[in-house]
Amino acid sequence: MKNCTQIEKMLINFKGDTPLDNESKSHLQHCDQCQVLYLNTVAFFDLLNAEKSTPSPPFLATRVMATLEKVEAKKGLQHFIRKELQVAFVVVALMMGVGSAMLFQPKDTYRDESSLLAEYFDVERDGLEQQWLNLYNNEDEE
Amino acid sequence: MKQLPDDNTIIEQILNGEKQAYTMLVKRYQQKVFQLCIGFLHNDDDAADLTQEVFIKVYQKLSSFKGDAQFSTWLYRIAVNMSINFQRKRKFQSLFQRIENEKESFQIAGENDADQYLKKEEQKQMVKTVLDKLPTNQRKAIVLSHYDDLSNNELAEVMQLSVKAAESLLFRARAQMQKILKAQHKM
C-alpha cells in the first residue's frame, strides 16, 4: 500500500483522467486527508476541463475580418487627412508669408539716394532731421 | 479532398495582398486561442473579446513574423502576453463596476437559470481562485499545458525556455496548485 507522500506525488501529475492503481485506491480508503485531497483535485480538474470545453464564439472569423476592414479604412482616412492637412498647412504658411511681406513693405520707396537725401533735408517742409530736432526741443520746453 | 494550405503559405498569401486568406488562420486557431484566454480570464465574454483583439493584433504584426518559430508558437506568445496585460488592467477595474456586470449577467440569465448560473459562477470562481494564486510564470505554464494541451516541447518554445526548465516549471506549478487546494480545504 502506498503512503501519503507517494499519493501526493501521484496527484501532482494527475490530470483528471488518470485511472488510480489498486495500491492508491486502498490508501485512499483508509486515509481521510488524502481522500479529501484526491476529491478536491478531481473536482478541480473536472471544472477546468468543463471550462476548457467552452466553444469559441461563432462567426469570430467574420467579426475579426470586419473589424480589420474598419481599422484599415480608418487608418487610410487618417493617412489621407494627415496628408491633406500637411498640404493645406504649407499653402497657408506660404500665403501668410507673402501677405506679411506685402503688409510690411514700406509704401514710399526711394528709388535713389538723392530722393532720400532730399526728403531728409527738405527745408521747406521741415525735413525729417528738422522734425526730430523740433521734437527734442519741444520736449525740453515742456 | 482539397488539402488546406499550411500556415506559412497562408501568411505569404496575406503578405502578398490576399487579406481574405487570414480567415483560414483565424478559423484554424480560434478555439485554441479562446481556450487560452478563458484559462486566464475565466469569463466567456472577456475571453471572446480578447480572442478577437489577439487576432487583430497578430494581423497587424504579421509582417514582423520572421518564421524562425512556428506560427502557432508566435500566436500563443502574443495571446499569453495580451491575457496577462488584460488581467492586470482588470485588477484596476472598480469593484462596483464588476458587481454591476455580474448583476447584468444574472438578469440576462433569467430566474429559472439563476441557480444554474450561480453554481457555474461559483465553480469558475474556484478554478480562478486557485490559478490566480499561482505566480505568473507558473500560471502561464498551467494554462498552456492544461487548457491548450501543449506538449512540454511546445510549452518550452512558447515560454522561451529549455525543455528541462519548462518541465521543472510545470512540476513546480502543479505542486503549488496542490498546496493551494490543500490550504483551501483547511479553511
Coordinates of C-alpha atoms in Angstrom, one line a residue:
Chain A
M1 CA 0.0 0.0 0.0
K2 CA 1.3 3.5 -0.9
N3 CA 1.9 6.1 1.8
C4 CA 0.7 9.8 1.9
T5 CA 3.8 11.2 0.3
Q6 CA 3.5 8.8 -2.6
I7 CA -0.2 9.7 -3.1
E8 CA 0.6 13.4 -3.0
K9 CA 3.4 12.9 -5.6
M10 CA 1.0 10.9 -7.8
L11 CA -1.7 13.7 -7.5
I12 CA 0.8 16.3 -8.6
N13 CA 0.9 14.7 -12.1
F14 CA -2.8 13.9 -12.1
K15 CA -4.7 15.5 -15.0
G16 CA -8.2 14.4 -14.2
D17 CA -8.4 11.4 -16.4
T18 CA -5.6 9.2 -14.9
P19 CA -7.0 6.0 -13.5
L20 CA -6.0 5.0 -10.0
D21 CA -4.0 1.9 -9.3
N22 CA -5.1 -0.6 -6.6
E23 CA -2.4 0.5 -4.2
S24 CA -3.5 4.1 -4.3
K25 CA -7.2 3.1 -4.1
S26 CA -6.6 1.1 -0.9
H27 CA -4.6 4.0 0.7
L28 CA -7.4 6.4 -0.1
Q29 CA -9.9 4.2 1.5
H30 CA -8.0 4.4 4.8
C31 CA -6.7 8.0 4.8
D32 CA -9.2 10.7 5.1
Q33 CA -6.7 13.5 4.4
C34 CA -5.5 12.0 1.1
Q35 CA -9.1 11.2 0.2
V36 CA -10.1 14.8 0.5
L37 CA -7.1 16.0 -1.4
Y38 CA -7.9 13.4 -4.2
L39 CA -11.5 14.5 -4.4
N40 CA -10.6 18.2 -4.5
T41 CA -8.1 17.5 -7.2
V42 CA -10.6 15.6 -9.2
A43 CA -13.2 18.3 -8.8
F44 CA -10.7 21.0 -9.8
F45 CA -9.8 19.2 -13.0
D46 CA -13.4 18.5 -13.8
L47 CA -14.2 22.2 -13.5
L48 CA -11.1 23.1 -15.5
N49 CA -12.0 20.6 -18.3
A50 CA -15.6 21.9 -18.4
E51 CA -14.3 25.5 -18.7
K52 CA -11.8 24.4 -21.3
S53 CA -14.5 22.8 -23.5
T54 CA -16.5 26.1 -23.8
P55 CA -16.8 26.6 -27.6
S56 CA -15.3 29.7 -29.1
P57 CA -17.9 32.3 -30.3
P58 CA -19.5 31.6 -33.7
F59 CA -18.6 33.9 -36.6
L60 CA -15.4 35.0 -34.8
A61 CA -13.5 35.0 -38.1
T62 CA -16.2 37.1 -39.8
R63 CA -16.1 39.6 -36.8
V64 CA -12.3 39.7 -37.0
M65 CA -12.3 40.4 -40.7
A66 CA -15.0 43.1 -40.4
T67 CA -13.0 44.8 -37.6
L68 CA -9.8 44.6 -39.6
E69 CA -11.6 46.3 -42.6
K70 CA -12.9 49.0 -40.4
V71 CA -9.5 49.6 -38.8
E72 CA -7.8 49.7 -42.2
A73 CA -10.4 52.1 -43.6
K74 CA -10.0 54.4 -40.6
K75 CA -6.2 54.2 -40.9
G76 CA -6.5 55.1 -44.6
L77 CA -8.7 58.0 -43.9
Q78 CA -6.4 59.3 -41.2
H79 CA -3.4 59.0 -43.5
F80 CA -5.3 60.9 -46.2
I81 CA -6.4 63.6 -43.8
R82 CA -2.9 63.9 -42.4
K83 CA -1.5 64.3 -46.0
E84 CA -4.2 66.9 -46.9
L85 CA -3.6 68.8 -43.7
Q86 CA 0.1 68.9 -44.4
V87 CA -0.5 70.4 -47.9
A88 CA -3.1 72.8 -46.5
F89 CA -0.6 73.9 -43.8
V90 CA 2.1 74.6 -46.3
V91 CA -0.2 76.6 -48.6
V92 CA -1.5 78.7 -45.7
A93 CA 2.1 79.3 -44.4
L94 CA 3.1 80.4 -47.9
M95 CA 0.1 82.7 -48.2
M96 CA 0.8 84.2 -44.8
G97 CA 4.4 84.7 -45.7
V98 CA 3.5 86.5 -48.9
G99 CA 0.8 88.5 -47.2
S100 CA 3.0 89.6 -44.3
A101 CA 5.8 90.6 -46.8
M102 CA 3.3 92.8 -48.6
L103 CA 2.0 94.2 -45.4
F104 CA 5.4 95.3 -44.0
Q105 CA 6.7 96.7 -47.3
P106 CA 7.2 100.5 -47.0
K107 CA 4.8 102.3 -49.3
D108 CA 7.2 105.1 -50.3
T109 CA 10.3 103.5 -51.5
Y110 CA 13.2 105.5 -52.5
R111 CA 14.5 104.8 -55.9
D112 CA 17.8 106.5 -55.4
E113 CA 20.0 108.2 -52.9
S114 CA 19.2 111.8 -54.0
S115 CA 15.5 111.5 -53.3
L116 CA 16.2 110.1 -49.9
L117 CA 18.5 112.9 -49.1
A118 CA 16.0 115.4 -50.5
E119 CA 13.3 114.2 -48.1
Y120 CA 15.7 114.1 -45.2
F121 CA 16.9 117.6 -45.6
D122 CA 13.7 119.1 -47.1
V123 CA 13.9 122.6 -45.7
E124 CA 10.5 123.8 -47.0
R125 CA 8.6 121.1 -45.3
D126 CA 10.9 120.9 -42.2
G127 CA 12.8 117.8 -43.4
L128 CA 12.9 114.7 -41.2
E129 CA 16.1 115.9 -39.4
Q130 CA 14.4 119.2 -38.5
Q131 CA 11.3 117.4 -37.4
W132 CA 13.3 115.3 -35.0
L133 CA 15.2 118.3 -33.7
N134 CA 12.0 120.1 -33.1
L135 CA 10.7 117.1 -31.3
Y136 CA 13.6 117.1 -28.8
N137 CA 13.4 120.9 -28.4
N138 CA 9.7 120.7 -27.7
E139 CA 10.4 118.1 -25.0
D140 CA 13.0 120.4 -23.4
E141 CA 10.5 123.2 -23.4
E142 CA 7.9 121.0 -21.6
Chain B
M1 CA -10.4 16.1 -50.8
K2 CA -8.7 19.5 -51.1
Q3 CA -5.9 20.0 -48.6
L4 CA -5.7 23.2 -46.7
P5 CA -2.5 25.2 -47.1
D6 CA -0.1 25.3 -44.2
D7 CA 0.4 28.4 -42.0
N8 CA 3.4 29.7 -43.8
T9 CA 1.7 29.5 -47.2
I10 CA -1.3 31.4 -45.8
I11 CA 1.0 34.1 -44.3
E12 CA 2.7 34.5 -47.6
Q13 CA -0.6 34.9 -49.4
I14 CA -1.7 37.5 -46.8
L15 CA 1.5 39.5 -47.1
N16 CA 1.1 39.4 -50.9
G17 CA -2.3 41.2 -50.5
E18 CA -4.7 38.3 -50.3
K19 CA -6.2 39.5 -47.0
Q20 CA -9.1 37.1 -47.0
A21 CA -6.7 34.2 -46.5
Y22 CA -6.4 35.4 -42.9
T23 CA -9.9 33.9 -42.3
M24 CA -8.3 30.4 -42.7
L25 CA -5.8 31.2 -39.9
V26 CA -8.4 32.6 -37.6
K27 CA -10.7 29.6 -38.1
R28 CA -7.8 27.2 -37.6
Y29 CA -6.6 28.7 -34.2
Q30 CA -9.7 30.4 -32.8
Q31 CA -10.7 27.6 -30.4
K32 CA -7.1 27.2 -29.1
V33 CA -6.7 31.0 -28.5
F34 CA -10.1 31.2 -26.9
Q35 CA -9.3 28.3 -24.6
L36 CA -6.0 30.1 -23.6
C37 CA -7.9 33.4 -23.0
I38 CA -10.5 31.6 -20.9
G39 CA -7.8 29.9 -18.9
F40 CA -6.5 33.3 -17.8
L41 CA -9.8 35.3 -17.6
H42 CA -12.4 32.7 -16.6
N43 CA -15.1 34.8 -18.3
D44 CA -16.6 33.8 -21.7
D45 CA -17.4 37.4 -22.8
D46 CA -14.0 38.8 -21.9
A47 CA -12.3 35.8 -23.5
A48 CA -14.3 36.2 -26.7
D49 CA -13.3 39.9 -26.8
L50 CA -9.7 39.2 -26.1
T51 CA -9.6 36.5 -28.7
Q52 CA -10.8 39.0 -31.3
E53 CA -8.2 41.5 -30.2
V54 CA -5.4 38.9 -30.3
F55 CA -6.2 38.1 -34.0
I56 CA -6.4 41.7 -34.9
K57 CA -3.0 42.4 -33.3
V58 CA -1.5 39.3 -34.9
Y59 CA -2.7 40.5 -38.3
Q60 CA -1.2 43.9 -37.8
K61 CA 2.1 42.5 -36.7
L62 CA 2.2 39.7 -39.4
S63 CA 4.9 41.4 -41.4
S64 CA 7.2 41.2 -38.4
F65 CA 6.8 37.4 -38.2
K66 CA 10.1 36.0 -39.3
G67 CA 9.2 32.4 -39.5
D68 CA 12.0 31.3 -37.2
A69 CA 9.5 29.5 -34.9
Q70 CA 6.1 28.1 -35.8
F71 CA 3.3 30.5 -36.4
S72 CA 1.3 28.8 -33.6
T73 CA 4.1 29.4 -31.1
W74 CA 4.2 33.1 -32.0
L75 CA 0.5 33.4 -31.8
Y76 CA 0.3 31.7 -28.4
R77 CA 3.1 34.0 -27.1
I78 CA 1.1 37.1 -28.2
A79 CA -2.1 35.7 -26.7
V80 CA -0.4 34.9 -23.4
N81 CA 1.1 38.4 -23.1
M82 CA -2.2 40.1 -24.0
S83 CA -4.1 37.9 -21.5
I84 CA -1.7 38.8 -18.7
N85 CA -2.0 42.5 -19.6
F86 CA -5.8 42.2 -19.7
Q87 CA -5.8 40.7 -16.3
R88 CA -3.6 43.4 -14.9
K89 CA -5.9 46.1 -16.4
R90 CA -8.9 44.3 -15.0
K91 CA -7.5 44.4 -11.5
F92 CA -7.8 48.2 -11.6
Q93 CA -11.5 47.9 -12.7
S94 CA -13.5 49.1 -9.7
L95 CA -15.3 46.6 -7.6
F96 CA -18.5 48.4 -8.2
Q97 CA -18.3 48.0 -11.9
R98 CA -17.6 44.3 -11.6
I99 CA -20.7 43.9 -9.3
E100 CA -22.8 45.7 -11.9
N101 CA -21.6 43.5 -14.7
E102 CA -22.4 40.4 -12.7
K103 CA -25.8 41.7 -11.8
E104 CA -26.5 42.3 -15.5
S105 CA -25.4 38.8 -16.5
F106 CA -27.5 37.4 -13.7
Q107 CA -30.6 39.3 -15.0
I108 CA -29.9 38.2 -18.6
A109 CA -29.7 34.5 -17.4
G110 CA -33.4 34.7 -16.2
E111 CA -34.8 33.4 -13.0
N112 CA -35.1 29.8 -14.0
D113 CA -31.4 29.6 -14.9
A114 CA -30.4 31.7 -11.9
D115 CA -29.5 28.7 -9.8
Q116 CA -27.5 27.1 -12.5
Y117 CA -25.8 30.4 -13.3
L118 CA -24.8 30.9 -9.7
K119 CA -23.5 27.4 -9.5
K120 CA -21.5 27.8 -12.7
E121 CA -20.1 31.1 -11.5
E122 CA -19.1 29.6 -8.1
Q123 CA -17.3 26.8 -9.8
K124 CA -15.5 29.2 -12.1
Q125 CA -14.6 31.2 -9.1
M126 CA -13.0 28.1 -7.5
V127 CA -10.8 27.5 -10.5
K128 CA -10.0 31.2 -10.8
T129 CA -9.0 31.4 -7.1
V130 CA -6.6 28.5 -7.4
L131 CA -5.0 29.6 -10.6
D132 CA -4.8 33.3 -9.6
K133 CA -2.8 32.4 -6.5
L134 CA 0.0 31.0 -8.7
P135 CA 2.9 33.2 -9.7
T136 CA 2.6 34.5 -13.3
N137 CA 5.1 32.1 -14.9
Q138 CA 3.5 29.1 -13.2
R139 CA 0.1 30.2 -14.2
K140 CA 1.2 30.6 -17.8
A141 CA 2.6 27.0 -17.7
I142 CA -0.6 25.6 -16.3
V143 CA -2.8 27.3 -18.8
L144 CA -0.7 26.4 -21.8
S145 CA -0.4 22.8 -20.7
H146 CA -3.9 22.1 -19.4
Y147 CA -6.1 24.5 -21.4
D148 CA -4.3 24.3 -24.7
D149 CA -2.8 20.8 -24.2
L150 CA 0.7 21.9 -25.3
S151 CA 3.4 19.3 -25.0
N152 CA 6.5 20.2 -22.9
N153 CA 8.4 21.0 -26.1
E154 CA 5.8 23.4 -27.3
L155 CA 5.5 24.9 -23.8
A156 CA 9.3 25.4 -23.8
E157 CA 9.1 27.2 -27.2
V158 CA 6.2 29.5 -26.2
M159 CA 7.8 30.4 -22.9
Q160 CA 11.3 30.7 -24.4
L161 CA 12.8 28.2 -22.0
S162 CA 14.7 25.0 -22.4
V163 CA 12.6 21.8 -22.3
K164 CA 14.1 20.9 -18.9
A165 CA 13.3 24.3 -17.5
A166 CA 9.7 24.1 -18.8
E167 CA 9.2 20.6 -17.3
S168 CA 10.5 21.8 -14.0
L169 CA 8.3 24.9 -14.1
L170 CA 5.3 22.8 -14.8
F171 CA 6.1 20.4 -12.0
R172 CA 6.5 23.3 -9.5
A173 CA 3.3 24.8 -10.7
R174 CA 1.4 21.6 -10.2
A175 CA 2.9 21.2 -6.7
Q176 CA 2.0 24.7 -5.8
M177 CA -1.6 24.1 -7.1
Q178 CA -1.8 21.1 -4.8
K179 CA -0.7 23.2 -1.8
I180 CA -3.4 25.8 -2.6
L181 CA -6.0 23.1 -2.9
K182 CA -4.9 21.7 0.5
A183 CA -5.0 25.1 2.1
Q184 CA -8.4 25.8 0.7
H185 CA -9.7 22.6 2.3
K186 CA -8.3 23.6 5.7
M187 CA -10.0 27.0 5.5

